[in-house]
mmCIF file of C-alpha atoms in Angstrom:
data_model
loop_
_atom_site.group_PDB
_atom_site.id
_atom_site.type_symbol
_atom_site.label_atom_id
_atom_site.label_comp_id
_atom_site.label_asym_id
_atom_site.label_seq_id
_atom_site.Cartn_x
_atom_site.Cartn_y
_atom_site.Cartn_z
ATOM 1 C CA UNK A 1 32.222 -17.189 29.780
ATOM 2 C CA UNK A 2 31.041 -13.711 30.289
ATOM 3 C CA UNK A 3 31.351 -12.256 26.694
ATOM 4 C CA UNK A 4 29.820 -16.108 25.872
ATOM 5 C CA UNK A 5 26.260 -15.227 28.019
ATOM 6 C CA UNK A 6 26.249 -11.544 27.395
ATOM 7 C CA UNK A 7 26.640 -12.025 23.804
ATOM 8 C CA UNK A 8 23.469 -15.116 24.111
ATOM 9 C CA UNK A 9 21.432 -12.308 25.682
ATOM 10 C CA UNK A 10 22.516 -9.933 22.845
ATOM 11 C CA UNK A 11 20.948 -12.461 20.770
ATOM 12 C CA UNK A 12 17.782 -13.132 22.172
ATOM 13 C CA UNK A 13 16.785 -9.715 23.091
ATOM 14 C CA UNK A 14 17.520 -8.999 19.227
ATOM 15 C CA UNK A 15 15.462 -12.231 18.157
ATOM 16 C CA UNK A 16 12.230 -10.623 20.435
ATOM 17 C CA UNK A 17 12.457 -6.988 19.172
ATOM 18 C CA UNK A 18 12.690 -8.695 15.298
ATOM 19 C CA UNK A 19 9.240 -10.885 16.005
ATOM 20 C CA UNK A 20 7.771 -8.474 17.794
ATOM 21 C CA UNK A 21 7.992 -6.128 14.442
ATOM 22 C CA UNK A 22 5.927 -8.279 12.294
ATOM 23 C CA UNK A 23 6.495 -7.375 8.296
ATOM 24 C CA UNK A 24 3.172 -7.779 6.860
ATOM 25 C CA UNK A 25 4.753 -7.973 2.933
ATOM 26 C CA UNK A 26 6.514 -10.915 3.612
ATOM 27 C CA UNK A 27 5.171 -13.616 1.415
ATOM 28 C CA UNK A 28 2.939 -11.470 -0.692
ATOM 29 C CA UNK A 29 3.234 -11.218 -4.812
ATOM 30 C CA UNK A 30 5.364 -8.533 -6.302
ATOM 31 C CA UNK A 31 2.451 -6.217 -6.700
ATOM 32 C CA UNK A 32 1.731 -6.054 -3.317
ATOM 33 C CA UNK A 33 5.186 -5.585 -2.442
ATOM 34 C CA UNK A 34 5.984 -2.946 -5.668
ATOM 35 C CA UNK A 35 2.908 -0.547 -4.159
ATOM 36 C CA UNK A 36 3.116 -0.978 -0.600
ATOM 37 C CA UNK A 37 6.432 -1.141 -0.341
ATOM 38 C CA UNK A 38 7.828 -0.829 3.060
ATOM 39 C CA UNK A 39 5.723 -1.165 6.272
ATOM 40 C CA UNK A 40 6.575 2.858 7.565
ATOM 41 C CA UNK A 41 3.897 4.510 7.240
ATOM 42 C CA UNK A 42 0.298 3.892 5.469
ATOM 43 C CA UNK A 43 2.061 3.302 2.437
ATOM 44 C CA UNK A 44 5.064 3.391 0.815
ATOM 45 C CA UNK A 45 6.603 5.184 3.879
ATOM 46 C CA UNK A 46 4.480 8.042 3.829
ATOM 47 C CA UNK A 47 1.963 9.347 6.011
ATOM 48 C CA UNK A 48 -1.018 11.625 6.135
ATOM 49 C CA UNK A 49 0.064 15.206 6.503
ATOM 50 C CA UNK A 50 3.728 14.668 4.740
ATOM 51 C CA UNK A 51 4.481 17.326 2.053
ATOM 52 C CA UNK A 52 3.990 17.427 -1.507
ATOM 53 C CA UNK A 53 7.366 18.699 -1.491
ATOM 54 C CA UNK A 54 9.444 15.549 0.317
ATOM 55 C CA UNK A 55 7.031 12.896 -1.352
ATOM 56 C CA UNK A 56 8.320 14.533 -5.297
ATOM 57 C CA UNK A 57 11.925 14.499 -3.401
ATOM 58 C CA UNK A 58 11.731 11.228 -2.374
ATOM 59 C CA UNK A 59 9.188 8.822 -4.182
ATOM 60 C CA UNK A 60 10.978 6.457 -6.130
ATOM 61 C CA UNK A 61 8.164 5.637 -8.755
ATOM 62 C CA UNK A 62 8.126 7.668 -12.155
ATOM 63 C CA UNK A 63 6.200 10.936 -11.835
ATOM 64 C CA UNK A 64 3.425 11.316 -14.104
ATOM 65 C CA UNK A 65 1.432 14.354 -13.404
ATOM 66 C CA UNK A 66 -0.354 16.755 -10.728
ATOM 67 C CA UNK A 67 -2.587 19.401 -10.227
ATOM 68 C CA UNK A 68 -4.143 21.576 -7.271
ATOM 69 C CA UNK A 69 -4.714 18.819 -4.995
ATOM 70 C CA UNK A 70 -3.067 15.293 -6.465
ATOM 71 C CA UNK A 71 0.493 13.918 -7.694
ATOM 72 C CA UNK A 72 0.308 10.395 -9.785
ATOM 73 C CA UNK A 73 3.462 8.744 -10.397
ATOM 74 C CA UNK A 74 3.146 5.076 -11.957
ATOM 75 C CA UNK A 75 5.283 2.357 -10.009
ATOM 76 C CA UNK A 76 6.053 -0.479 -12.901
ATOM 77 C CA UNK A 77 6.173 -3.666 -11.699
ATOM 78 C CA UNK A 78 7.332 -5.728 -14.853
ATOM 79 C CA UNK A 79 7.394 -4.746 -18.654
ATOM 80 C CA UNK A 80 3.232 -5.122 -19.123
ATOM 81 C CA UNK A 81 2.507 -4.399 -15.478
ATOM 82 C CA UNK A 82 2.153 -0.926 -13.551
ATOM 83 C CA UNK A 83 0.259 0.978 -11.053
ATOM 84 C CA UNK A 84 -0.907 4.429 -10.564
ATOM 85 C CA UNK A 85 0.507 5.673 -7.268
ATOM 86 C CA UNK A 86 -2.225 8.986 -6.403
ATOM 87 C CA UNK A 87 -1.336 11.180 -3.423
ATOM 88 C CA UNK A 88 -4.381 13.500 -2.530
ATOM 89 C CA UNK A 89 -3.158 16.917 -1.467
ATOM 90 C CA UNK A 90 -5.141 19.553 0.582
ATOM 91 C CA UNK A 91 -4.943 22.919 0.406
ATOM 92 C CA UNK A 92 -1.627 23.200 2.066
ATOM 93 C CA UNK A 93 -0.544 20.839 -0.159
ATOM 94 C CA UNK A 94 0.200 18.094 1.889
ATOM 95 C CA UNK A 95 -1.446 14.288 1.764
ATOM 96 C CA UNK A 96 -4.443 13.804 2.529
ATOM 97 C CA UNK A 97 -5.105 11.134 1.201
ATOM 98 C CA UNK A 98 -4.024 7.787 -1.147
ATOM 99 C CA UNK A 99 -5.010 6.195 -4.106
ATOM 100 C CA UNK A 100 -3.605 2.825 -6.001
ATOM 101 C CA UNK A 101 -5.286 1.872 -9.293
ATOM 102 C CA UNK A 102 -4.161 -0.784 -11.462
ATOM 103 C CA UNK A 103 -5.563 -1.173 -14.712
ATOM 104 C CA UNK A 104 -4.163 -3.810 -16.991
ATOM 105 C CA UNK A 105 -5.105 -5.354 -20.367
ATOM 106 C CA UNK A 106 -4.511 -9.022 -18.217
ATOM 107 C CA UNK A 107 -6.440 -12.425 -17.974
ATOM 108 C CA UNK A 108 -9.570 -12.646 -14.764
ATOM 109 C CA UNK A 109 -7.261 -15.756 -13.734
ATOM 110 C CA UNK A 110 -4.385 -12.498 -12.509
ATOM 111 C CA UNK A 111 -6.680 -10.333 -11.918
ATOM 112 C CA UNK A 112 -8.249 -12.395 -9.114
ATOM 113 C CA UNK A 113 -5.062 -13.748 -7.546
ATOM 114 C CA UNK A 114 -4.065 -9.895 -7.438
ATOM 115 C CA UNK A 115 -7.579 -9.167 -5.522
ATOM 116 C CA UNK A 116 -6.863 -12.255 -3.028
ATOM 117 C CA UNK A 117 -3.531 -11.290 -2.414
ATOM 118 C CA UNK A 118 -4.678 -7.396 -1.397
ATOM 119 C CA UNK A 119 -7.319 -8.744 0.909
ATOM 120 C CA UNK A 120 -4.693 -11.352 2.146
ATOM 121 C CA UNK A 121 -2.659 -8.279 3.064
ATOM 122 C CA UNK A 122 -5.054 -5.663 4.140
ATOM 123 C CA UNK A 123 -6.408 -8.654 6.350
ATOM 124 C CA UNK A 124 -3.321 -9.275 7.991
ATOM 125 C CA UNK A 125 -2.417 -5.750 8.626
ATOM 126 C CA UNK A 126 -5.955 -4.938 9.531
ATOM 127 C CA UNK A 127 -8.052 -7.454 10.405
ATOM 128 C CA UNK A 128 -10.860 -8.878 8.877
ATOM 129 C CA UNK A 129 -12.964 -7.225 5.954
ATOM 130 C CA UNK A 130 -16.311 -5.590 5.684
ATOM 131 C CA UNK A 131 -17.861 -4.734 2.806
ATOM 132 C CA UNK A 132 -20.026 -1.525 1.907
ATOM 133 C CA UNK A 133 -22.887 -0.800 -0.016
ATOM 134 C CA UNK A 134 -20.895 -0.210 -3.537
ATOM 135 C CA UNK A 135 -19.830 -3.809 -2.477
ATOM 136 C CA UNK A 136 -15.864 -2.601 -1.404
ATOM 137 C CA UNK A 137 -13.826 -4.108 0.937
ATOM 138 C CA UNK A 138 -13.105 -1.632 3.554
ATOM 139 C CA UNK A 139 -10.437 -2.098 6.198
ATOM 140 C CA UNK A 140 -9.942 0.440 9.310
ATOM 141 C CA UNK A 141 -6.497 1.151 10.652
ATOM 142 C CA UNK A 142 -5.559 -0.544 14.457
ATOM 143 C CA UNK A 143 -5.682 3.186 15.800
ATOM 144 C CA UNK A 144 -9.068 3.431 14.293
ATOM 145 C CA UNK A 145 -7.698 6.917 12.263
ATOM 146 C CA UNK A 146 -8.196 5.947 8.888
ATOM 147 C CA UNK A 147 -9.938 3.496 6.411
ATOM 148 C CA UNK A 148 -8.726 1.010 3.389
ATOM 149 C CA UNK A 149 -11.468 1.007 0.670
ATOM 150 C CA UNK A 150 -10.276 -1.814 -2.419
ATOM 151 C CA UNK A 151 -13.038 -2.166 -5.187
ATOM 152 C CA UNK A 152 -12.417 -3.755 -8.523
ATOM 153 C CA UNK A 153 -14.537 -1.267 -11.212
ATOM 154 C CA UNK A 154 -13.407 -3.490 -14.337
ATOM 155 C CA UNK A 155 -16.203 -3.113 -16.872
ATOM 156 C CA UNK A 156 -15.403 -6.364 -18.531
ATOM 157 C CA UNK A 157 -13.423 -7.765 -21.779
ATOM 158 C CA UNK A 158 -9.912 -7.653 -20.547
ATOM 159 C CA UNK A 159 -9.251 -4.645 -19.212
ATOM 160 C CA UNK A 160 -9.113 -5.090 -15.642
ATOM 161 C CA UNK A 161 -9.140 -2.249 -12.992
ATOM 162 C CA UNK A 162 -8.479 -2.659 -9.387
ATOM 163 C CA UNK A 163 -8.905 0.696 -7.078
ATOM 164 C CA UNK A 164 -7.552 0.992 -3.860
ATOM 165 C CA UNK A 165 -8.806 4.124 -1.693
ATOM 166 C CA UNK A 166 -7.070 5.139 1.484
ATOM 167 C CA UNK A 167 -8.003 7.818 3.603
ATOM 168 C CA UNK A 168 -8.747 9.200 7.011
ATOM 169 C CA UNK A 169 -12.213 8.680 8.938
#
């Protein structure tokens, strides 16, 4: 009876601490899921002021390039499908800052679902919306420490390009 009720309790105190962490990428596309990946972190389980150093060790996209003060590395999400993964370095070469871009040669039909499911997201995580003056979503963090700034900059025809800005106040 007494390994019966202690291992109920076991139970329910597991079944609080597992709702009280709520997992924001639950129910999301595969894009959403691909970039942000894991809910450690601002994204991807990194956060401001991590090394260049442990994100090359440990990112699991492809690297693509750097320079003084970025690393891209290109997460694919299917065969036509990838985004650009930016970390902004400072001068002591750690993050500063994060950038997503996808650009696609995809139909508006995607590229809108792709948008809604973003602000789906970042609304979730963040609350509610507001937009700016270049007409960007912008989302701030709970601790009030850094912003979300998502803008689609497609110029038309069918190349589609959805930017996705993150970086502190």
């Amino acid at each position: 009876m007494k390994h019966t009720l202690l291992l109920l309790v076991s139970m329910f105190v597991i079944c609080i601490a597992n709702a009280q962490t709520k997992d924001y990428l639950q129910g999301h596309g595969k894009e959403v899921q691909a970039v942000i990946k894991n809910e450690k972190g601002v994204i991807r389980g990194y956060d401001f002021g991590v090394s260049a150093e442990t994100v090359r060790k440990t990112e699991d996209a492809q690297f693509v390039a750097d320079g003084k003060n970025f690393m891209i590395f290109k997460k694919e999400i299917d065969k036509n499908e990838y985004a650009e993964i930016i970390y902004y370095l400072d001068e002591q070469q750690k993050v500063k800052g994060f950038g997503i871009a996808f650009i696609e040669n995809i139909n508006l039909t995607f590229e809108e679902s792709l948008i809604d499911d973003f602000q789906k997201y970042f609304n979730e995580r963040y609350g509610k919306f507001v937009t700016n003056d270049k007409n960007d979503e912008l989302w701030t963090s709970k601790d009030g420490g850094y912003v979300v700034e998502m803008g689609d900059s497609s110029e038309g025809g069918d190349l589609m390009e959805i930017e996705i800005e993150i970086y502190k106040k």
